[in-house]
Amino acid sequence: MKIGVIGLGAMGAGIAGNLLAAGHDVTVWNRSRGPVDALVAKGAQAAAAAADALQGDVLVSMLASDEAMRAVGLDGPLLDRAARGLVHCNMATVSIALAQELSEAHARRGLGYVSAPVFGRPNVAEAGQLLIVAAGADDALARLAPVFAAAGRRTEIVGAEPHKANLFKIAGNFMIVSVVETLGEAFALLRKGGVDHAQFQEVMAATLFAAPIYQGYGKLIVDEAFEPPGFTLRLGLKDVNLARSANAALGGYLPLGDLMARHLEEAIAAGLGEKDLTAATALIAKKAGV
């Protein structure tokens, strides 16, 4: 299959690498040249311009935010230069509003559009073991089956309307940030009382909270392994705010979202924005006096 990939950060590069390993014809484009050259060395073709990545069967995009999507032109201008019948698989975490806008923009041009955001950090993307959450028309999803097979260990279809996959992912990331907040506060409480928080983490992660999110993130916090970031604190705030925006549009109730946003904003003001999301716990510990 002829596949274009736009956005070669740690996640996008891992996905593109696995598409190459699966034998696909991959054309890559990125705003900075380094990741492009690394993939060209593995057999990819370099796009001279972003539009060159839209000339195949499928476009995969993995950009950091709504603003990055618009800056590249994937909300409209770039689509005018796409090959007929192209299916765009957007694997990034974007707002519900943008997902709906993208669906309409693609439909007007006769292009397929699927939201397929992923759960997993860069090492998981590189290993091709992502959890993919996808929504879109049946024919577009069928076209993307080889992409999903190369990039993930499981693909969960959550509906025909693409934005529903984004809501699914936003809710999941909201839970991840809440786990970091919970662990940070619990560890600070234990340290304040002279109890070994590393021992606590080991016991809890092996028994009552025997799940990857508690095991992996808990160890990062105990080890204070905040660099290099697998997922930056700044992006964590972005995703919490996406949840808050979706909640406001739907008329829901999300008080924890306001609390976490405030704490992450404080952490960014303290200079932790480009460290791993788990670095938010360093500020919690400092405020607790430990």
mmCIF file of C-alpha atoms in Angstrom:
data_model
loop_
_atom_site.group_PDB
_atom_site.id
_atom_site.type_symbol
_atom_site.label_atom_id
_atom_site.label_comp_id
_atom_site.label_asym_id
_atom_site.label_seq_id
_atom_site.Cartn_x
_atom_site.Cartn_y
_atom_site.Cartn_z
ATOM 1 C CA MET A 1 0.000 0.000 0.000
ATOM 2 C CA LYS A 2 1.196 3.518 -0.750
ATOM 3 C CA ILE A 3 1.076 5.481 2.516
ATOM 4 C CA GLY A 4 2.039 9.042 3.407
ATOM 5 C CA VAL A 5 2.947 9.990 6.959
ATOM 6 C CA ILE A 6 2.856 13.571 8.228
ATOM 7 C CA GLY A 7 4.246 14.272 11.691
ATOM 8 C CA LEU A 8 7.382 12.371 12.739
ATOM 9 C CA GLY A 9 7.672 13.041 16.435
ATOM 10 C CA ALA A 10 8.461 10.102 18.693
ATOM 11 C CA MET A 11 5.040 8.550 18.045
ATOM 12 C CA GLY A 12 4.765 9.258 14.318
ATOM 13 C CA ALA A 13 8.294 8.037 13.629
ATOM 14 C CA GLY A 14 7.569 4.754 15.382
ATOM 15 C CA ILE A 15 4.388 4.235 13.377
ATOM 16 C CA ALA A 16 6.131 5.091 10.088
ATOM 17 C CA GLY A 17 8.940 2.665 10.917
ATOM 18 C CA ASN A 18 6.486 -0.163 11.462
ATOM 19 C CA LEU A 19 4.677 0.615 8.206
ATOM 20 C CA LEU A 20 8.028 0.316 6.424
ATOM 21 C CA ALA A 21 8.801 -2.946 8.214
ATOM 22 C CA ALA A 22 5.439 -4.301 7.066
ATOM 23 C CA GLY A 23 6.471 -3.722 3.440
ATOM 24 C CA HIS A 24 4.444 -0.618 2.601
ATOM 25 C CA ASP A 25 5.617 2.155 0.261
ATOM 26 C CA VAL A 26 5.969 5.046 2.732
ATOM 27 C CA THR A 27 6.454 8.748 1.977
ATOM 28 C CA VAL A 28 7.216 10.953 4.973
ATOM 29 C CA TRP A 29 7.017 14.658 5.725
ATOM 30 C CA ASN A 30 7.914 16.580 8.868
ATOM 31 C CA ARG A 31 8.522 20.206 9.731
ATOM 32 C CA SER A 32 12.093 19.402 10.809
ATOM 33 C CA ARG A 33 14.406 17.321 8.618
ATOM 34 C CA GLY A 34 16.119 15.010 11.125
ATOM 35 C CA PRO A 35 13.315 12.428 11.525
ATOM 36 C CA VAL A 36 12.772 12.394 7.746
ATOM 37 C CA ASP A 37 16.408 11.491 7.106
ATOM 38 C CA ALA A 38 16.300 8.728 9.727
ATOM 39 C CA LEU A 39 13.334 7.095 8.000
ATOM 40 C CA VAL A 40 14.774 7.581 4.515
ATOM 41 C CA ALA A 41 17.753 5.551 5.743
ATOM 42 C CA LYS A 42 15.262 2.749 6.496
ATOM 43 C CA GLY A 43 13.705 2.887 3.040
ATOM 44 C CA ALA A 44 11.116 5.682 3.170
ATOM 45 C CA GLN A 45 10.781 8.364 0.515
ATOM 46 C CA ALA A 46 11.098 12.014 1.565
ATOM 47 C CA ALA A 47 8.253 14.316 0.547
ATOM 48 C CA ALA A 48 9.485 17.598 -0.881
ATOM 49 C CA ALA A 49 6.296 19.224 0.398
ATOM 50 C CA ALA A 50 3.482 18.126 2.672
ATOM 51 C CA ALA A 51 1.142 17.658 -0.308
ATOM 52 C CA ASP A 52 3.424 14.908 -1.648
ATOM 53 C CA ALA A 53 2.370 12.737 1.300
ATOM 54 C CA LEU A 54 -1.263 12.887 0.113
ATOM 55 C CA GLN A 55 -0.722 11.231 -3.254
ATOM 56 C CA GLY A 56 -1.136 7.592 -2.260
ATOM 57 C CA ASP A 57 -3.871 5.332 -0.885
ATOM 58 C CA VAL A 58 -3.681 6.486 2.730
ATOM 59 C CA LEU A 59 -2.403 9.452 4.704
ATOM 60 C CA VAL A 60 -1.460 8.917 8.349
ATOM 61 C CA SER A 61 -1.073 12.088 10.411
ATOM 62 C CA MET A 62 0.349 12.365 13.917
ATOM 63 C CA LEU A 63 0.600 16.046 14.855
ATOM 64 C CA ALA A 64 0.707 17.430 18.369
ATOM 65 C CA SER A 65 -2.380 19.641 18.483
ATOM 66 C CA ASP A 66 -5.304 21.273 16.713
ATOM 67 C CA GLU A 67 -3.047 24.226 15.962
ATOM 68 C CA ALA A 68 -0.423 22.013 14.330
ATOM 69 C CA MET A 69 -3.084 20.371 12.154
ATOM 70 C CA ARG A 70 -4.272 23.783 10.972
ATOM 71 C CA ALA A 71 -0.728 25.070 10.435
ATOM 72 C CA VAL A 72 -0.024 22.221 8.026
ATOM 73 C CA GLY A 73 -3.353 22.777 6.268
ATOM 74 C CA LEU A 74 -5.047 19.478 7.070
ATOM 75 C CA ASP A 75 -8.238 21.320 7.983
ATOM 76 C CA GLY A 76 -8.776 22.238 4.326
ATOM 77 C CA PRO A 77 -6.123 23.866 2.086
ATOM 78 C CA LEU A 78 -3.830 20.832 1.875
ATOM 79 C CA LEU A 79 -6.767 18.517 1.191
ATOM 80 C CA ASP A 80 -7.423 20.283 -2.105
ATOM 81 C CA ARG A 81 -4.188 18.728 -3.373
ATOM 82 C CA ALA A 82 -4.911 15.155 -2.248
ATOM 83 C CA ALA A 83 -5.184 12.164 -4.568
ATOM 84 C CA ARG A 84 -8.724 11.127 -5.414
ATOM 85 C CA GLY A 85 -10.084 8.500 -3.056
ATOM 86 C CA LEU A 86 -7.438 9.115 -0.370
ATOM 87 C CA VAL A 87 -8.314 7.981 3.159
ATOM 88 C CA HIS A 88 -6.863 10.146 5.921
ATOM 89 C CA CYS A 89 -6.151 8.328 9.183
ATOM 90 C CA ASN A 90 -5.585 10.917 11.912
ATOM 91 C CA MET A 91 -3.896 9.169 14.830
ATOM 92 C CA ALA A 92 -3.382 12.299 16.942
ATOM 93 C CA THR A 93 -5.347 13.466 19.959
ATOM 94 C CA VAL A 94 -7.376 16.462 18.771
ATOM 95 C CA SER A 95 -10.489 18.248 19.974
ATOM 96 C CA ILE A 96 -13.987 16.988 19.324
ATOM 97 C CA ALA A 97 -14.749 20.210 17.474
ATOM 98 C CA LEU A 98 -11.784 19.815 15.110
ATOM 99 C CA ALA A 99 -12.595 16.146 14.489
ATOM 100 C CA GLN A 100 -16.096 17.131 13.390
ATOM 101 C CA GLU A 101 -14.694 19.911 11.210
ATOM 102 C CA LEU A 102 -12.207 17.534 9.593
ATOM 103 C CA SER A 103 -14.928 14.990 8.872
ATOM 104 C CA GLU A 104 -16.940 17.624 7.012
ATOM 105 C CA ALA A 105 -13.904 19.019 5.163
ATOM 106 C CA HIS A 106 -12.935 15.591 3.866
ATOM 107 C CA ALA A 107 -16.507 14.669 2.894
ATOM 108 C CA ARG A 108 -16.846 17.841 0.817
ATOM 109 C CA ARG A 109 -13.795 16.774 -1.185
ATOM 110 C CA GLY A 110 -14.767 13.124 -1.579
ATOM 111 C CA LEU A 111 -11.983 11.963 0.740
ATOM 112 C CA GLY A 112 -12.228 9.381 3.505
ATOM 113 C CA TYR A 113 -11.570 10.387 7.093
ATOM 114 C CA VAL A 114 -11.016 8.202 10.147
ATOM 115 C CA SER A 115 -10.055 9.285 13.652
ATOM 116 C CA ALA A 116 -7.738 6.659 15.125
ATOM 117 C CA PRO A 117 -5.985 8.080 18.210
ATOM 118 C CA VAL A 118 -3.690 5.746 20.105
ATOM 119 C CA PHE A 119 -2.767 4.789 23.648
ATOM 120 C CA GLY A 120 0.906 4.101 24.290
ATOM 121 C CA ARG A 121 4.195 5.881 24.823
ATOM 122 C CA PRO A 122 6.980 6.145 22.205
ATOM 123 C CA ASN A 123 8.552 2.776 23.048
ATOM 124 C CA VAL A 124 5.161 1.134 22.526
ATOM 125 C CA ALA A 125 4.751 2.901 19.172
ATOM 126 C CA GLU A 126 8.202 1.723 18.082
ATOM 127 C CA ALA A 127 7.299 -1.859 19.028
ATOM 128 C CA GLY A 128 4.045 -1.707 17.036
ATOM 129 C CA GLN A 129 2.002 -2.459 20.146
ATOM 130 C CA LEU A 130 -0.286 0.566 20.349
ATOM 131 C CA LEU A 131 -3.913 0.376 21.423
ATOM 132 C CA ILE A 132 -5.774 2.038 18.552
ATOM 133 C CA VAL A 133 -9.251 3.532 18.977
ATOM 134 C CA ALA A 134 -10.895 4.123 15.606
ATOM 135 C CA ALA A 135 -14.142 5.529 14.254
ATOM 136 C CA GLY A 136 -15.289 6.187 10.713
ATOM 137 C CA ALA A 137 -17.119 4.737 7.739
ATOM 138 C CA ASP A 138 -16.850 0.979 7.214
ATOM 139 C CA ASP A 139 -15.133 1.248 3.825
ATOM 140 C CA ALA A 140 -12.532 3.680 5.166
ATOM 141 C CA LEU A 141 -11.865 1.460 8.183
ATOM 142 C CA ALA A 142 -11.438 -1.545 5.896
ATOM 143 C CA ARG A 143 -8.854 0.360 3.830
ATOM 144 C CA LEU A 144 -6.904 1.086 7.002
ATOM 145 C CA ALA A 145 -6.764 -2.495 8.295
ATOM 146 C CA PRO A 146 -3.130 -2.989 7.135
ATOM 147 C CA VAL A 147 -2.119 0.272 8.851
ATOM 148 C CA PHE A 148 -3.709 -0.818 12.111
ATOM 149 C CA ALA A 149 -2.109 -4.266 11.850
ATOM 150 C CA ALA A 150 1.358 -2.729 11.494
ATOM 151 C CA ALA A 151 0.978 -0.097 14.218
ATOM 152 C CA GLY A 152 -0.974 -1.765 17.000
ATOM 153 C CA ARG A 153 -1.690 -4.818 19.086
ATOM 154 C CA ARG A 154 -5.412 -4.082 19.241
ATOM 155 C CA THR A 155 -7.833 -1.869 17.344
ATOM 156 C CA GLU A 156 -11.143 -0.974 18.938
ATOM 157 C CA ILE A 157 -13.864 0.386 16.630
ATOM 158 C CA VAL A 158 -16.115 2.768 18.558
ATOM 159 C CA GLY A 159 -18.507 4.098 15.929
ATOM 160 C CA ALA A 160 -19.068 5.543 12.473
ATOM 161 C CA GLU A 161 -18.635 9.180 13.524
ATOM 162 C CA PRO A 162 -14.890 9.945 13.743
ATOM 163 C CA HIS A 163 -15.148 12.393 16.651
ATOM 164 C CA LYS A 164 -16.335 9.589 18.947
ATOM 165 C CA ALA A 165 -12.879 8.022 18.817
ATOM 166 C CA ASN A 166 -11.427 11.347 19.928
ATOM 167 C CA LEU A 167 -13.830 11.577 22.853
ATOM 168 C CA PHE A 168 -12.842 8.018 23.827
ATOM 169 C CA LYS A 169 -9.143 8.956 23.746
ATOM 170 C CA ILE A 170 -9.635 12.248 25.576
ATOM 171 C CA ALA A 171 -11.492 10.463 28.376
ATOM 172 C CA GLY A 172 -8.687 7.896 28.598
ATOM 173 C CA ASN A 173 -5.986 10.554 28.818
ATOM 174 C CA PHE A 174 -8.043 12.359 31.438
ATOM 175 C CA MET A 175 -7.878 9.178 33.527
ATOM 176 C CA ILE A 176 -4.122 8.863 32.989
ATOM 177 C CA VAL A 177 -3.495 12.392 34.256
ATOM 178 C CA SER A 178 -5.753 11.710 37.242
ATOM 179 C CA VAL A 179 -3.654 8.630 38.094
ATOM 180 C CA VAL A 180 -0.499 10.766 38.085
ATOM 181 C CA GLU A 181 -2.201 13.287 40.373
ATOM 182 C CA THR A 182 -3.383 10.521 42.715
ATOM 183 C CA LEU A 183 0.001 8.825 42.904
ATOM 184 C CA GLY A 184 1.766 12.128 43.499
ATOM 185 C CA GLU A 185 -0.509 13.066 46.379
ATOM 186 C CA ALA A 186 -0.425 9.563 47.932
ATOM 187 C CA PHE A 187 3.365 9.356 47.736
ATOM 188 C CA ALA A 188 3.753 12.812 49.269
ATOM 189 C CA LEU A 189 1.449 11.821 52.129
ATOM 190 C CA LEU A 190 3.458 8.670 52.793
ATOM 191 C CA ARG A 191 6.778 10.492 52.700
ATOM 192 C CA LYS A 192 5.413 13.120 55.058
ATOM 193 C CA GLY A 193 4.587 10.342 57.534
ATOM 194 C CA GLY A 194 7.912 8.548 57.169
ATOM 195 C CA VAL A 195 6.586 5.578 55.189
ATOM 196 C CA ASP A 196 8.594 4.206 52.263
ATOM 197 C CA HIS A 197 6.644 5.252 49.171
ATOM 198 C CA ALA A 198 8.729 2.945 46.955
ATOM 199 C CA GLN A 199 7.653 -0.058 49.040
ATOM 200 C CA PHE A 200 4.053 1.165 48.896
ATOM 201 C CA GLN A 201 4.248 1.441 45.106
ATOM 202 C CA GLU A 202 5.691 -2.038 44.755
ATOM 203 C CA VAL A 203 2.938 -3.605 46.889
ATOM 204 C CA MET A 204 0.029 -1.672 45.380
ATOM 205 C CA ALA A 205 1.172 -2.216 41.789
ATOM 206 C CA ALA A 206 1.421 -5.974 42.411
ATOM 207 C CA THR A 207 -1.936 -6.365 44.179
ATOM 208 C CA LEU A 208 -4.840 -3.899 44.325
ATOM 209 C CA PHE A 209 -3.583 -1.764 41.416
ATOM 210 C CA ALA A 210 -1.934 -4.421 39.253
ATOM 211 C CA ALA A 211 -2.340 -2.536 35.993
ATOM 212 C CA PRO A 212 0.204 -1.113 33.521
ATOM 213 C CA ILE A 213 -0.732 2.495 34.216
ATOM 214 C CA TYR A 214 -0.011 2.190 37.951
ATOM 215 C CA GLN A 215 3.028 -0.023 37.454
ATOM 216 C CA GLY A 216 4.707 2.085 34.775
ATOM 217 C CA TYR A 217 3.845 5.574 35.923
ATOM 218 C CA GLY A 218 4.329 4.698 39.574
ATOM 219 C CA LYS A 219 7.883 3.536 38.920
ATOM 220 C CA LEU A 220 8.686 6.680 36.929
ATOM 221 C CA ILE A 221 7.514 8.788 39.867
ATOM 222 C CA VAL A 222 9.417 6.793 42.487
ATOM 223 C CA ASP A 223 12.583 6.926 40.368
ATOM 224 C CA GLU A 224 11.982 10.609 39.500
ATOM 225 C CA ALA A 225 12.658 9.608 35.886
ATOM 226 C CA PHE A 226 11.177 12.729 34.350
ATOM 227 C CA GLU A 227 13.592 12.985 31.405
ATOM 228 C CA PRO A 228 13.582 12.214 28.577
ATOM 229 C CA PRO A 229 9.812 12.666 28.433
ATOM 230 C CA GLY A 230 7.624 9.949 26.977
ATOM 231 C CA PHE A 231 4.716 12.380 27.071
ATOM 232 C CA THR A 232 5.325 15.953 28.150
ATOM 233 C CA LEU A 233 3.537 17.676 30.965
ATOM 234 C CA ARG A 234 2.553 20.432 28.556
ATOM 235 C CA LEU A 235 0.757 17.887 26.360
ATOM 236 C CA GLY A 236 -0.925 16.498 29.468
ATOM 237 C CA LEU A 237 -2.420 19.938 30.125
ATOM 238 C CA LYS A 238 -3.520 20.113 26.483
ATOM 239 C CA ASP A 239 -5.432 16.865 26.867
ATOM 240 C CA VAL A 240 -7.026 17.848 30.171
ATOM 241 C CA ASN A 241 -8.200 21.041 28.497
ATOM 242 C CA LEU A 242 -9.581 19.007 25.586
ATOM 243 C CA ALA A 243 -11.628 17.050 28.124
ATOM 244 C CA ARG A 244 -12.815 20.263 29.745
ATOM 245 C CA SER A 245 -13.817 21.713 26.363
ATOM 246 C CA ALA A 246 -15.693 18.549 25.400
ATOM 247 C CA ASN A 247 -17.424 18.571 28.764
ATOM 248 C CA ALA A 248 -18.475 22.196 28.328
ATOM 249 C CA ALA A 249 -19.887 21.466 24.869
ATOM 250 C CA LEU A 250 -21.804 18.448 26.143
ATOM 251 C CA GLY A 251 -23.035 20.129 29.326
ATOM 252 C CA GLY A 252 -21.439 17.558 31.630
ATOM 253 C CA TYR A 253 -19.786 17.652 35.043
ATOM 254 C CA LEU A 254 -15.984 17.471 35.334
ATOM 255 C CA PRO A 255 -14.763 19.152 38.537
ATOM 256 C CA LEU A 256 -11.569 17.099 38.711
ATOM 257 C CA GLY A 257 -10.618 18.500 35.314
ATOM 258 C CA ASP A 258 -10.494 22.038 36.689
ATOM 259 C CA LEU A 259 -8.300 20.931 39.600
ATOM 260 C CA MET A 260 -5.837 19.061 37.385
ATOM 261 C CA ALA A 261 -5.635 21.899 34.876
ATOM 262 C CA ARG A 262 -4.752 24.330 37.661
ATOM 263 C CA HIS A 263 -2.053 22.013 39.043
ATOM 264 C CA LEU A 264 -0.530 21.425 35.592
ATOM 265 C CA GLU A 265 -0.522 25.149 34.886
ATOM 266 C CA GLU A 266 1.387 25.660 38.151
ATOM 267 C CA ALA A 267 3.871 22.957 37.140
ATOM 268 C CA ILE A 268 4.448 24.621 33.757
ATOM 269 C CA ALA A 269 4.997 27.965 35.505
ATOM 270 C CA ALA A 270 7.589 26.175 37.659
ATOM 271 C CA GLY A 271 9.497 25.160 34.521
ATOM 272 C CA LEU A 272 8.335 21.550 34.246
ATOM 273 C CA GLY A 273 6.374 21.837 30.997
ATOM 274 C CA GLU A 274 8.833 19.965 28.758
ATOM 275 C CA LYS A 275 9.544 17.211 31.268
ATOM 276 C CA ASP A 276 7.496 14.026 31.476
ATOM 277 C CA LEU A 277 3.909 14.320 32.676
ATOM 278 C CA THR A 278 4.953 12.524 35.863
ATOM 279 C CA ALA A 279 7.106 15.539 36.788
ATOM 280 C CA ALA A 280 3.894 17.139 38.062
ATOM 281 C CA THR A 281 4.418 15.002 41.162
ATOM 282 C CA ALA A 282 7.655 16.850 41.930
ATOM 283 C CA LEU A 283 5.633 20.024 42.493
ATOM 284 C CA ILE A 284 3.141 18.120 44.658
ATOM 285 C CA ALA A 285 6.020 16.832 46.793
ATOM 286 C CA LYS A 286 7.526 20.295 47.092
ATOM 287 C CA LYS A 287 4.209 21.817 48.167
ATOM 288 C CA ALA A 288 3.855 19.027 50.721
ATOM 289 C CA GLY A 289 7.286 19.887 52.115
ATOM 290 C CA VAL A 290 9.039 16.625 51.270
#
